[in-house]
mmCIF file with all atom_site columns, C-alpha atoms in Angstrom:
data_model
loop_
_atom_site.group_PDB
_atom_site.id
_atom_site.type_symbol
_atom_site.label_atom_id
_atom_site.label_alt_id
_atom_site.label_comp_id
_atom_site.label_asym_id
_atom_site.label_entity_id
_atom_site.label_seq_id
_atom_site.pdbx_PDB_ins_code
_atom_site.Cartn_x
_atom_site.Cartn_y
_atom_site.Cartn_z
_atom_site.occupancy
_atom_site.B_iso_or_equiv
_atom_site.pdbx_formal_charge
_atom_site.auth_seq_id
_atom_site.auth_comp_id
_atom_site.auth_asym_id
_atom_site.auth_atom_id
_atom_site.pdbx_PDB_model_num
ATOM 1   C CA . UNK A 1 1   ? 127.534 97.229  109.036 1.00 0.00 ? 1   UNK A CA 1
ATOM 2   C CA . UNK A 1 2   ? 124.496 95.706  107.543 1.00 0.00 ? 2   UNK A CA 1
ATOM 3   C CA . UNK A 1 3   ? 122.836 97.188  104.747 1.00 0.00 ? 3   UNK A CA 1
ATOM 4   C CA . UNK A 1 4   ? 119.237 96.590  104.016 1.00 0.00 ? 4   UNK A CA 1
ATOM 5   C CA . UNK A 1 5   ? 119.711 96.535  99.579  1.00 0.00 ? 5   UNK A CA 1
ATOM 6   C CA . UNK A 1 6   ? 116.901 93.754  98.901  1.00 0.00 ? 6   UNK A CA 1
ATOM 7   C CA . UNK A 1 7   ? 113.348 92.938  99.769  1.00 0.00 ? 7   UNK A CA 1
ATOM 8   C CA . UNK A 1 8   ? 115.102 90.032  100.833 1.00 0.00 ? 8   UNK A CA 1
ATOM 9   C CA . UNK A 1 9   ? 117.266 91.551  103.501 1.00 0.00 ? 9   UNK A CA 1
ATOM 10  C CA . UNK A 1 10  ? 114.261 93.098  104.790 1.00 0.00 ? 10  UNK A CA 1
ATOM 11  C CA . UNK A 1 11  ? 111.938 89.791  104.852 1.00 0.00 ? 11  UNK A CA 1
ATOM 12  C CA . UNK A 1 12  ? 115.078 88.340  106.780 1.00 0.00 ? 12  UNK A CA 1
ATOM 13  C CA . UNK A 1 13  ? 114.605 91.248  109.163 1.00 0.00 ? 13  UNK A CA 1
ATOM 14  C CA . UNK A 1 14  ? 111.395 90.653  109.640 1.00 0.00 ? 14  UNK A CA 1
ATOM 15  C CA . UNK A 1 15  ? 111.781 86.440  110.059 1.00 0.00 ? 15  UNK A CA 1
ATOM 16  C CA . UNK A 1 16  ? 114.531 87.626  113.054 1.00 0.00 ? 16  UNK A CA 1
ATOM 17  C CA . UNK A 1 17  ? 111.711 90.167  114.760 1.00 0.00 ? 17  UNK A CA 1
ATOM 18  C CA . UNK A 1 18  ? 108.979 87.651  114.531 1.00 0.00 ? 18  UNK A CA 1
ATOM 19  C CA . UNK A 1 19  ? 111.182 85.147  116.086 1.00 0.00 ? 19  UNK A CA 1
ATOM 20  C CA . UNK A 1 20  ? 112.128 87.097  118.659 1.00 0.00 ? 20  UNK A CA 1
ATOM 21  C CA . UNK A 1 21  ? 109.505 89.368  119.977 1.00 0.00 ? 21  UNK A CA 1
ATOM 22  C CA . UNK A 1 22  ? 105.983 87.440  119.656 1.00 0.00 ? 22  UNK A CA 1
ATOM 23  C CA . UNK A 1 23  ? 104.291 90.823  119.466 1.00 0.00 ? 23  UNK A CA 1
ATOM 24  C CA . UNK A 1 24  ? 106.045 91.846  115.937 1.00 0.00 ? 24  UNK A CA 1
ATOM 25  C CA . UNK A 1 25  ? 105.101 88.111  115.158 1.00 0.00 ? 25  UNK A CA 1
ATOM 26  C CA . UNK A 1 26  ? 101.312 89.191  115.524 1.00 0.00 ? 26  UNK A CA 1
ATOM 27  C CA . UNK A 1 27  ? 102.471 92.353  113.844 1.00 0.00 ? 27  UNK A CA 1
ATOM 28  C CA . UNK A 1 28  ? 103.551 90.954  110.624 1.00 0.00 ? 28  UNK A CA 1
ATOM 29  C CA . UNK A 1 29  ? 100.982 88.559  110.813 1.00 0.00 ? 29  UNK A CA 1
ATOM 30  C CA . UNK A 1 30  ? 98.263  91.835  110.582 1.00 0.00 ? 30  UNK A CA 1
ATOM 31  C CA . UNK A 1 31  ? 100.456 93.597  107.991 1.00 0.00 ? 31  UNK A CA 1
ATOM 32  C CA . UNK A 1 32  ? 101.885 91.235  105.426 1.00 0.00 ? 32  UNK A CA 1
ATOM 33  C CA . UNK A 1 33  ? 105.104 91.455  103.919 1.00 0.00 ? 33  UNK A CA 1
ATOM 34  C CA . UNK A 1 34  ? 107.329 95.116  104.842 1.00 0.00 ? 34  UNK A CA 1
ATOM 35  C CA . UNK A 1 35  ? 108.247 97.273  102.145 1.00 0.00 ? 35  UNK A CA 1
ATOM 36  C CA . UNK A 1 36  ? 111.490 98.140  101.208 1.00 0.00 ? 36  UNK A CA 1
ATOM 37  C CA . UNK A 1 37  ? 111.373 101.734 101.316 1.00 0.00 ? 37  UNK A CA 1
ATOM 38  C CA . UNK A 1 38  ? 114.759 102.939 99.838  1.00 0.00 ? 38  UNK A CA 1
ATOM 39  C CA . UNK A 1 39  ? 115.465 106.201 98.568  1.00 0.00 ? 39  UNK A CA 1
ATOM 40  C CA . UNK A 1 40  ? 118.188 107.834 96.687  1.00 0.00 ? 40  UNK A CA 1
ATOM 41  C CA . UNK A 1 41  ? 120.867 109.243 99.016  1.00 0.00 ? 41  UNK A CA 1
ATOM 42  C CA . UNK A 1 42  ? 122.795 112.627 98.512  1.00 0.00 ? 42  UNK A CA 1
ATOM 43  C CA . UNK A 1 43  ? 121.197 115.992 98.107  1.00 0.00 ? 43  UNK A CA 1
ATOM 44  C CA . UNK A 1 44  ? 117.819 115.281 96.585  1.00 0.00 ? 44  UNK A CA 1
ATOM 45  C CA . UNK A 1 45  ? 117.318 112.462 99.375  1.00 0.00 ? 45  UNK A CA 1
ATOM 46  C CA . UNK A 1 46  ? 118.255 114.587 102.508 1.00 0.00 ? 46  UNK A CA 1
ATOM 47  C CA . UNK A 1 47  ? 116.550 117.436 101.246 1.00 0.00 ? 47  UNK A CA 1
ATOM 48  C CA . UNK A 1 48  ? 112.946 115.447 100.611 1.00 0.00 ? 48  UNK A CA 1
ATOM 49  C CA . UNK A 1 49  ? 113.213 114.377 104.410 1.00 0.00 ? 49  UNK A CA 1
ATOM 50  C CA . UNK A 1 50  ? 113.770 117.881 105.107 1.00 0.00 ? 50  UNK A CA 1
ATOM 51  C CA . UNK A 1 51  ? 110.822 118.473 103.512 1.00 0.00 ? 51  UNK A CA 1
ATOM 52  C CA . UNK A 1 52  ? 108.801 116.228 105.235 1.00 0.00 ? 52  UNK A CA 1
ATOM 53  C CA . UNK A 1 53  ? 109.506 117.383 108.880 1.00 0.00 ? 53  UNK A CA 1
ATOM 54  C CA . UNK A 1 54  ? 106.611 117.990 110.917 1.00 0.00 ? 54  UNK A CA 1
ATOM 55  C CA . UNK A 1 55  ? 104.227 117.945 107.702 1.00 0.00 ? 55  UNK A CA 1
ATOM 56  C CA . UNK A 1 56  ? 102.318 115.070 105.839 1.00 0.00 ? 56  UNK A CA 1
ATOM 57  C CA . UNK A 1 57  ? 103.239 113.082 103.400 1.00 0.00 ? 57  UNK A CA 1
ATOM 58  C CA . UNK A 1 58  ? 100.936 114.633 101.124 1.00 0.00 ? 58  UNK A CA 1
ATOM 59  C CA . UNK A 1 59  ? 102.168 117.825 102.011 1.00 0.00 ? 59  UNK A CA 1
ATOM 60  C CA . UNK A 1 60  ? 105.485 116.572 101.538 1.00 0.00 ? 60  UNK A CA 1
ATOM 61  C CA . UNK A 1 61  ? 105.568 115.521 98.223  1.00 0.00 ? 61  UNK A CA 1
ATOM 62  C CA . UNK A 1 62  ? 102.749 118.464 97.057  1.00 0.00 ? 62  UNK A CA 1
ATOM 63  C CA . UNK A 1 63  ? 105.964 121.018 97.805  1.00 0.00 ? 63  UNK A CA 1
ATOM 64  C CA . UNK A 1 64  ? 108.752 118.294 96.005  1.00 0.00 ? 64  UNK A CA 1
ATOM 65  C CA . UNK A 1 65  ? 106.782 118.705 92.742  1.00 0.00 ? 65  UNK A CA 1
ATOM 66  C CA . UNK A 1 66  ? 106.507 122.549 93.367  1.00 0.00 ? 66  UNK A CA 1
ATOM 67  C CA . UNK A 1 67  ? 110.260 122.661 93.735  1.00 0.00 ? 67  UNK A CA 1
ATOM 68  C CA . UNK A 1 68  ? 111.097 120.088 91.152  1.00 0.00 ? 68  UNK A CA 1
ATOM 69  C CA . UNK A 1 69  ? 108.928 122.261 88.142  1.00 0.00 ? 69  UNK A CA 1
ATOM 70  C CA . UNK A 1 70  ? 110.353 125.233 89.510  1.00 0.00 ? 70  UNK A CA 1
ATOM 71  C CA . UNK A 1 71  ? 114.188 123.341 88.971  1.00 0.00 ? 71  UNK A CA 1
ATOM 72  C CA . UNK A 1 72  ? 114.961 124.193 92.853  1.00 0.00 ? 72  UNK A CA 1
ATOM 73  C CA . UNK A 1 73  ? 115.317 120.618 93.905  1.00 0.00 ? 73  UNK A CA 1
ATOM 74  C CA . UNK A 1 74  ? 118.978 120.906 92.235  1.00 0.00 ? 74  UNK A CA 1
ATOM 75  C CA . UNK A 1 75  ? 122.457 121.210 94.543  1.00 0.00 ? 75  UNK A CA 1
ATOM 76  C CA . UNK A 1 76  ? 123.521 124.203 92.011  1.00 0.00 ? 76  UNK A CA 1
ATOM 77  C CA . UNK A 1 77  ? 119.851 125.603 91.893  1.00 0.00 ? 77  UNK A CA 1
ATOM 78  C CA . UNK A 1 78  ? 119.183 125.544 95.236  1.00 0.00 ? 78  UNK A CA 1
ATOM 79  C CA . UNK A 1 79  ? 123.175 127.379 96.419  1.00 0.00 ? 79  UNK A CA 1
ATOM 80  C CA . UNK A 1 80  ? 122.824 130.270 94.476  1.00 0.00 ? 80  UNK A CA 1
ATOM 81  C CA . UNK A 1 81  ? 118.805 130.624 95.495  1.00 0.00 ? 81  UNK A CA 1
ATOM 82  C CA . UNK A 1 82  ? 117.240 133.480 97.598  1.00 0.00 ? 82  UNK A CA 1
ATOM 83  C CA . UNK A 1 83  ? 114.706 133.358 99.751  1.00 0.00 ? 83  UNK A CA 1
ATOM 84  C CA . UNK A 1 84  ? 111.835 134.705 97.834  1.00 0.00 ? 84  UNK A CA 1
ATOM 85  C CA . UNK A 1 85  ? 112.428 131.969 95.240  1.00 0.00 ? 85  UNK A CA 1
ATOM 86  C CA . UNK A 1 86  ? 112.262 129.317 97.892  1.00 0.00 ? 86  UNK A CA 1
ATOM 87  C CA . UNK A 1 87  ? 109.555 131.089 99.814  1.00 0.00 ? 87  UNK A CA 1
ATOM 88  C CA . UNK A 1 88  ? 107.470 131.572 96.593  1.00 0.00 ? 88  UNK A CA 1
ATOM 89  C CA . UNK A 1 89  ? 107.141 127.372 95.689  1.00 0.00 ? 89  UNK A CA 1
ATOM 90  C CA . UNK A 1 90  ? 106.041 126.818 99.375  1.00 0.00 ? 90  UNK A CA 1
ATOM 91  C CA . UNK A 1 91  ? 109.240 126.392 101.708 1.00 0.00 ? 91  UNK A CA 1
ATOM 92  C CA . UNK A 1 92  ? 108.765 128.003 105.352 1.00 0.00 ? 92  UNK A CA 1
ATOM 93  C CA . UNK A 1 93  ? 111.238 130.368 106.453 1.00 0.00 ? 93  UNK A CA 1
ATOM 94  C CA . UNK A 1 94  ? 112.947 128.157 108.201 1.00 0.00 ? 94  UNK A CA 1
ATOM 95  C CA . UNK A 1 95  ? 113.075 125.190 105.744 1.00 0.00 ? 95  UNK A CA 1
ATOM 96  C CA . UNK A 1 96  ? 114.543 127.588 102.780 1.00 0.00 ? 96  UNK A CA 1
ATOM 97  C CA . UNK A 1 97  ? 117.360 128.645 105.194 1.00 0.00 ? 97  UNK A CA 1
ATOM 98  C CA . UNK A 1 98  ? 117.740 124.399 105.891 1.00 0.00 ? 98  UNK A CA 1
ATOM 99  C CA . UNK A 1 99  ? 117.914 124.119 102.320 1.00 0.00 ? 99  UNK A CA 1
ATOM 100 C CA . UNK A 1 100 ? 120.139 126.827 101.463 1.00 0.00 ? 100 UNK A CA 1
ATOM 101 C CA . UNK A 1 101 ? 122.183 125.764 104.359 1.00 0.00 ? 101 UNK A CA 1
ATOM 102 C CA . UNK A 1 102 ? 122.826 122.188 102.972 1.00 0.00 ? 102 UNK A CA 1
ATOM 103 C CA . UNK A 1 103 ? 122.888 123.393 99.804  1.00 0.00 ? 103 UNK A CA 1
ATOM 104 C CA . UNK A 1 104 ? 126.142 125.312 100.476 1.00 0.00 ? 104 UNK A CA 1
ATOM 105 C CA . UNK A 1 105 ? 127.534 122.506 102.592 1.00 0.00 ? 105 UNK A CA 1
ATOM 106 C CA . UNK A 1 106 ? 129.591 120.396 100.580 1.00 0.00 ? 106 UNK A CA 1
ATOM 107 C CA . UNK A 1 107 ? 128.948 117.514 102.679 1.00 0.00 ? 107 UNK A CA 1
ATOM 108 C CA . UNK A 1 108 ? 130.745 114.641 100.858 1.00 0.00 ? 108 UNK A CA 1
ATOM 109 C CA . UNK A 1 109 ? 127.603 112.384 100.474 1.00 0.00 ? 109 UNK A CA 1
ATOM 110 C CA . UNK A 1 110 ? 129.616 109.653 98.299  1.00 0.00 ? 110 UNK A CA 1
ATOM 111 C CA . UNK A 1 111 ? 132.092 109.355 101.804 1.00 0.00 ? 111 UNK A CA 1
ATOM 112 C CA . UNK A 1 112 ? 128.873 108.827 104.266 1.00 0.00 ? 112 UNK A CA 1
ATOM 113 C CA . UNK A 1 113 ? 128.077 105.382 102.267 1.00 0.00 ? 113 UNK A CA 1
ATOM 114 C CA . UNK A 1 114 ? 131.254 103.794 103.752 1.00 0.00 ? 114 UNK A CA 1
ATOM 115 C CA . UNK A 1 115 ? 130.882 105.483 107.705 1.00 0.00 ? 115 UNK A CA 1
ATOM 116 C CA . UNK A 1 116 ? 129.568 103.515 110.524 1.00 0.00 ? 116 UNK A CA 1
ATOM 117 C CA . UNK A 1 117 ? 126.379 104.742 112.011 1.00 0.00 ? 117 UNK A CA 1
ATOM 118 C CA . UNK A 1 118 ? 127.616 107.119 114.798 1.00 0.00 ? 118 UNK A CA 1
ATOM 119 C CA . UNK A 1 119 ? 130.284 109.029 112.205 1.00 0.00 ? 119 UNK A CA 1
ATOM 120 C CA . UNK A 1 120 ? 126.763 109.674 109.617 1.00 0.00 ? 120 UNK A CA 1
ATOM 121 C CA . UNK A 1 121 ? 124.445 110.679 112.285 1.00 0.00 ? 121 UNK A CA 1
ATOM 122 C CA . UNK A 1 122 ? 127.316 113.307 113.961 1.00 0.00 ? 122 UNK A CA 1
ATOM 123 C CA . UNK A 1 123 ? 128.149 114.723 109.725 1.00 0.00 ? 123 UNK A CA 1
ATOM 124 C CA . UNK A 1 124 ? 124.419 114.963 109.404 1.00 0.00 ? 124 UNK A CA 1
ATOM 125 C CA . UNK A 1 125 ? 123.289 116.622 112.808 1.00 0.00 ? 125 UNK A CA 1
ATOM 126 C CA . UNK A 1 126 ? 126.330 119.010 112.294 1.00 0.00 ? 126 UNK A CA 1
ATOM 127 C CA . UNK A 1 127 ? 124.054 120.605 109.327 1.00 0.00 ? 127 UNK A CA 1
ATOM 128 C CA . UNK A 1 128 ? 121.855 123.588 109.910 1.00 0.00 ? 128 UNK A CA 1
ATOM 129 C CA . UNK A 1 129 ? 117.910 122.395 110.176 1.00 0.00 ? 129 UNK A CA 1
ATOM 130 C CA . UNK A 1 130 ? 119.150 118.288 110.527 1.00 0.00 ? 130 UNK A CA 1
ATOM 131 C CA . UNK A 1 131 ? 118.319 117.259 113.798 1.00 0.00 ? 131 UNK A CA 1
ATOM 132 C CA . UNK A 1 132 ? 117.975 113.181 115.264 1.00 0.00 ? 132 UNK A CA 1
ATOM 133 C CA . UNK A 1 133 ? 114.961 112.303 113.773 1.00 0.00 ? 133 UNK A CA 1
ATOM 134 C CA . UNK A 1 134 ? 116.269 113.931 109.881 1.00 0.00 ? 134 UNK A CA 1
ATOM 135 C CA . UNK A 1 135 ? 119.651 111.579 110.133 1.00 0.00 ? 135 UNK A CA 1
ATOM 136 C CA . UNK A 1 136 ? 118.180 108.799 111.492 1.00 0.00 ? 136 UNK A CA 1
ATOM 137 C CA . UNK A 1 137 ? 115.473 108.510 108.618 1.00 0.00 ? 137 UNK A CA 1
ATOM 138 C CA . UNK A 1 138 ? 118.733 109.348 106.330 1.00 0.00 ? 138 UNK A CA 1
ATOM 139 C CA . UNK A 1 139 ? 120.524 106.344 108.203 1.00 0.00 ? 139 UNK A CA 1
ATOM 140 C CA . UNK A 1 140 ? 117.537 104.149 107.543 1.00 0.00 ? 140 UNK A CA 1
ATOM 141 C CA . UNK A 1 141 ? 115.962 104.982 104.003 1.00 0.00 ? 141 UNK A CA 1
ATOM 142 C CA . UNK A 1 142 ? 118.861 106.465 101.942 1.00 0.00 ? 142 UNK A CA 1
ATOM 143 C CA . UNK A 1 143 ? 121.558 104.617 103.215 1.00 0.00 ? 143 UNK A CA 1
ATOM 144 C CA . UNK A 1 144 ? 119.537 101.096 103.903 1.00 0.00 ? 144 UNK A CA 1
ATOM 145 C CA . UNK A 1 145 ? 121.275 101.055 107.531 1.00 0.00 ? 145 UNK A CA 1
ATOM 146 C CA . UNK A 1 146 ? 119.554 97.451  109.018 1.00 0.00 ? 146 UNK A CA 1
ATOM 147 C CA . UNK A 1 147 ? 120.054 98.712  112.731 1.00 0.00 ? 147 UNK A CA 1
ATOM 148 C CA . UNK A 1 148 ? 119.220 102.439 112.591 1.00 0.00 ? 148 UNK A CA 1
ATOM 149 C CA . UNK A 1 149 ? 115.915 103.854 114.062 1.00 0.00 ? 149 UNK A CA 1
ATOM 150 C CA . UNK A 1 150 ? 114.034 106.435 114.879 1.00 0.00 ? 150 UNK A CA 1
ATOM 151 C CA . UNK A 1 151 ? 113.030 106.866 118.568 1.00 0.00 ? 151 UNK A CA 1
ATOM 152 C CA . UNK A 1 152 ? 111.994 110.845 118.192 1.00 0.00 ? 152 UNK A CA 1
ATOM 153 C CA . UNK A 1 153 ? 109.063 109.610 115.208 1.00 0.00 ? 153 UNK A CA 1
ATOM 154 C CA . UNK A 1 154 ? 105.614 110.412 116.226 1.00 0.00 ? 154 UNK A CA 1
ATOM 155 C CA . UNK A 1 155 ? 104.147 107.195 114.150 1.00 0.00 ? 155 UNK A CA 1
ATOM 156 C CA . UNK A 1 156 ? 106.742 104.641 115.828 1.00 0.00 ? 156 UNK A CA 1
ATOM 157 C CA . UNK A 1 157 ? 106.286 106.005 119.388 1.00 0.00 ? 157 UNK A CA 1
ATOM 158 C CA . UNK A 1 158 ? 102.223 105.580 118.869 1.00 0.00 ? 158 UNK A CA 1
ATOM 159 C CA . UNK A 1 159 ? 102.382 101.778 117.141 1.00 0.00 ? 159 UNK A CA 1
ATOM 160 C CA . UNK A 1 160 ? 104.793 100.768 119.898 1.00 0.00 ? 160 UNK A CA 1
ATOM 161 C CA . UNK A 1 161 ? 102.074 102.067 122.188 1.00 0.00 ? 161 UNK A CA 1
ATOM 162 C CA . UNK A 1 162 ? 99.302  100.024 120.738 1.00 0.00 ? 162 UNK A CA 1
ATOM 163 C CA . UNK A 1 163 ? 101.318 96.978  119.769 1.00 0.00 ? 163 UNK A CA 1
ATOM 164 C CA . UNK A 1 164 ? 103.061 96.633  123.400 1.00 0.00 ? 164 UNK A CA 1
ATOM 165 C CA . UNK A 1 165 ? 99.498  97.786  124.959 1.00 0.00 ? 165 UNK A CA 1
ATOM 166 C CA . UNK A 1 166 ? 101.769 100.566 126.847 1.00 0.00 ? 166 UNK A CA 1
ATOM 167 C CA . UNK A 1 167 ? 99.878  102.636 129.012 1.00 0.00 ? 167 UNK A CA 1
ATOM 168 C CA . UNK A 1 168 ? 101.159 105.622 127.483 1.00 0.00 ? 168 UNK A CA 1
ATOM 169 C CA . UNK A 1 169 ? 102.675 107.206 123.990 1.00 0.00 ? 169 UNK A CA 1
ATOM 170 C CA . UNK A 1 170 ? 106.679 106.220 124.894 1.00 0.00 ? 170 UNK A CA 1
ATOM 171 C CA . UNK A 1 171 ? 108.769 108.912 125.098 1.00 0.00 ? 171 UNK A CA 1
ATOM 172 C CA . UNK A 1 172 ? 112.123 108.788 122.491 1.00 0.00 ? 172 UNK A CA 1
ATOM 173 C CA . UNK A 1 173 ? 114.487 108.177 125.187 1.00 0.00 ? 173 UNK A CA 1
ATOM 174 C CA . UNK A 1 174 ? 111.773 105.026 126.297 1.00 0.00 ? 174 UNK A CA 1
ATOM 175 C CA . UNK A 1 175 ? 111.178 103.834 122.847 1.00 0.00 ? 175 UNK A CA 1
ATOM 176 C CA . UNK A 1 176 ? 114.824 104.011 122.509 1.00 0.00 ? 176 UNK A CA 1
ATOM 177 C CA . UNK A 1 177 ? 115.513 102.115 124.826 1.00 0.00 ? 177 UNK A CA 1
ATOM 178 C CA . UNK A 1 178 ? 112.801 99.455  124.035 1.00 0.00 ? 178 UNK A CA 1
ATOM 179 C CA . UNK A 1 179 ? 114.380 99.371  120.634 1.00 0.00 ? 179 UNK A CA 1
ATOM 180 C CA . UNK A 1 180 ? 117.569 98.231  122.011 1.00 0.00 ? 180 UNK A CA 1
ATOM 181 C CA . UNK A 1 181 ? 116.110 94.551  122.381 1.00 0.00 ? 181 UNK A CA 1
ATOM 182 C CA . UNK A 1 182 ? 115.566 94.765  117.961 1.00 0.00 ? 182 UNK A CA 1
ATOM 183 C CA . UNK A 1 183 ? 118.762 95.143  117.192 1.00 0.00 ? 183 UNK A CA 1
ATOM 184 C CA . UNK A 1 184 ? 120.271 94.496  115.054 1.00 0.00 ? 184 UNK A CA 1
ATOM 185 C CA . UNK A 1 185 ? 117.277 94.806  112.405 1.00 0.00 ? 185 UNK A CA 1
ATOM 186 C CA . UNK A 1 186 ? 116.199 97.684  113.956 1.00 0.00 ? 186 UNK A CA 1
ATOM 187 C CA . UNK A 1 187 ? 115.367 99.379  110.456 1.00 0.00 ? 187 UNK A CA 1
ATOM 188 C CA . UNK A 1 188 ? 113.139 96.649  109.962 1.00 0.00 ? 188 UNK A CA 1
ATOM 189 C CA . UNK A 1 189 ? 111.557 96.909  113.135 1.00 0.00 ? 189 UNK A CA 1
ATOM 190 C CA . UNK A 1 190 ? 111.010 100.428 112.476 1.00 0.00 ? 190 UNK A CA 1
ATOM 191 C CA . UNK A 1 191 ? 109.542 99.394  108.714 1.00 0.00 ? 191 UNK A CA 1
ATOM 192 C CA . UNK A 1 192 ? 107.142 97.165  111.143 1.00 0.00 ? 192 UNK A CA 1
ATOM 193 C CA . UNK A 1 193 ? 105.883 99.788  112.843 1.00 0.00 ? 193 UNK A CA 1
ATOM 194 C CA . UNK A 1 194 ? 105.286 102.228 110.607 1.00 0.00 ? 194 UNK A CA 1
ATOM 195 C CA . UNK A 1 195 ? 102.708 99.586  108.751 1.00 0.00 ? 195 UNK A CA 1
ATOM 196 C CA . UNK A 1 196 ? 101.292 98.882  111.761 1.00 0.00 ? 196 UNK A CA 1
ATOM 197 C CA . UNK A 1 197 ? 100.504 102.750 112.624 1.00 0.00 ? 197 UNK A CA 1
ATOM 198 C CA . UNK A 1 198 ? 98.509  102.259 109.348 1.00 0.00 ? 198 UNK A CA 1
ATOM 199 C CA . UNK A 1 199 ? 96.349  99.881  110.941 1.00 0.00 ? 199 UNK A CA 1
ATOM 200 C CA . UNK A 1 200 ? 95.996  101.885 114.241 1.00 0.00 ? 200 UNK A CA 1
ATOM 201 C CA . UNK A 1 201 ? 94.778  104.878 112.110 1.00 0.00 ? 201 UNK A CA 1
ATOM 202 C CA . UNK A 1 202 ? 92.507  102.548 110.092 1.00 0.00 ? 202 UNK A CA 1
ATOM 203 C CA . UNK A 1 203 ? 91.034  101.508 112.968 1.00 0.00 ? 203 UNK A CA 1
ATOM 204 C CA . UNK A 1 204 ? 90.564  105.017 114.924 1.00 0.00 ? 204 UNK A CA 1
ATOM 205 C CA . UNK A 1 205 ? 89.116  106.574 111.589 1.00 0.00 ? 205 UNK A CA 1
ATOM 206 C CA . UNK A 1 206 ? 92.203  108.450 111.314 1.00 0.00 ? 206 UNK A CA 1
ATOM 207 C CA . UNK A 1 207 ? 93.456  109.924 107.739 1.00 0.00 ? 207 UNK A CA 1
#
């Protein structure tokens, strides 16, 4: 179980990908070096990515400050929390009953750092409001996981598109399988493609 710790392990990643797939050679070549793009793990880590589904990053981190000044982006805070409270800094309905809902969990965070891929992604998706796409970005940004990825992502499935000239978006279960043939830096791969979306929105005047 390789875990991505380093700017290092990723640029090692990266060397492996551009080695063996000329197109994320061209990639890298447009993009420069990949970030690392760790995050804490535990609560405050699952519940930003909660935050971020299906909204912008902007958005995203606009209702983490909201929560954070209003002291809700705390385990304790957040358990004993009702729904106006939540409701009032900006959660949706649903994402205050996610957050309550891992809140109250228990999950033993510390223990996921030492489980293989499969055992993390089958803890997380048990949760209330963490589906695929939530534990996979878990798998690859709080816990560094080198050959996790994220076949459900909007960004990934439209750089894979433009970087592999694909006729169409891919679906997950396509990009998915595509993916198979990065591993095992599939993190990084991942890392590659969300800088390359960048350029594909540069270049459509996207924002």
């Amino acid at each position: 179980m390789r875990v991505i710790e380093t700017d290092l392990d990723v640029a090692e990643g990266a060397a492996w990908l551009g080695q063996r797939e000329p197109k994320f050679a061209e990639a890298l070549a447009r993009v420069g070096p990949l970030p690392l793009r760790r995050r804490p793990d535990g609560f405050a880590g699952l519940m930003d990515i909660i935050l971020g589904q299906q909204v912008s990053t902007a958005s995203a981190l606009a209702l983490r400050k909201r929560l954070q000044a209003a002291g809700l982006f705390d385990q304790a805070a957040v358990r004993v929390a009702d729904d106006a409270a939540l409701r009032a800094v900006g959660l949706s309905k649903p994402k205050a009953r996610y957050a309550r809902h891992l809140a109250q969990a228990e999950l033993d965070f510390d223990a996921l750092r030492a489980m293989p891929d499969d055992a993390v992604f089958e803890q997380l998706t048990a949760l209330t409001g963490v589906g695929p796409w939530t534990a996979q970005i878990y798998l690859m940004f709080c816990l560094g996981r080198a050959d996790a990825f994220a076949p459900g992502d909007l960004a990934l499935q439209v750089a894979a598109q433009a970087l592999f000239d694909l006729p169409e978006r891919p679906t997950p279960t396509q990009l998915d399988k595509m993916a198979e043939a990065w591993s095992p830096w599939r993190s990084v791969a991942a890392r590659a493609l969300f800088a390359y979306y960048r350029l594909v929105k540069a270049r459509e005047g996207l924002t």
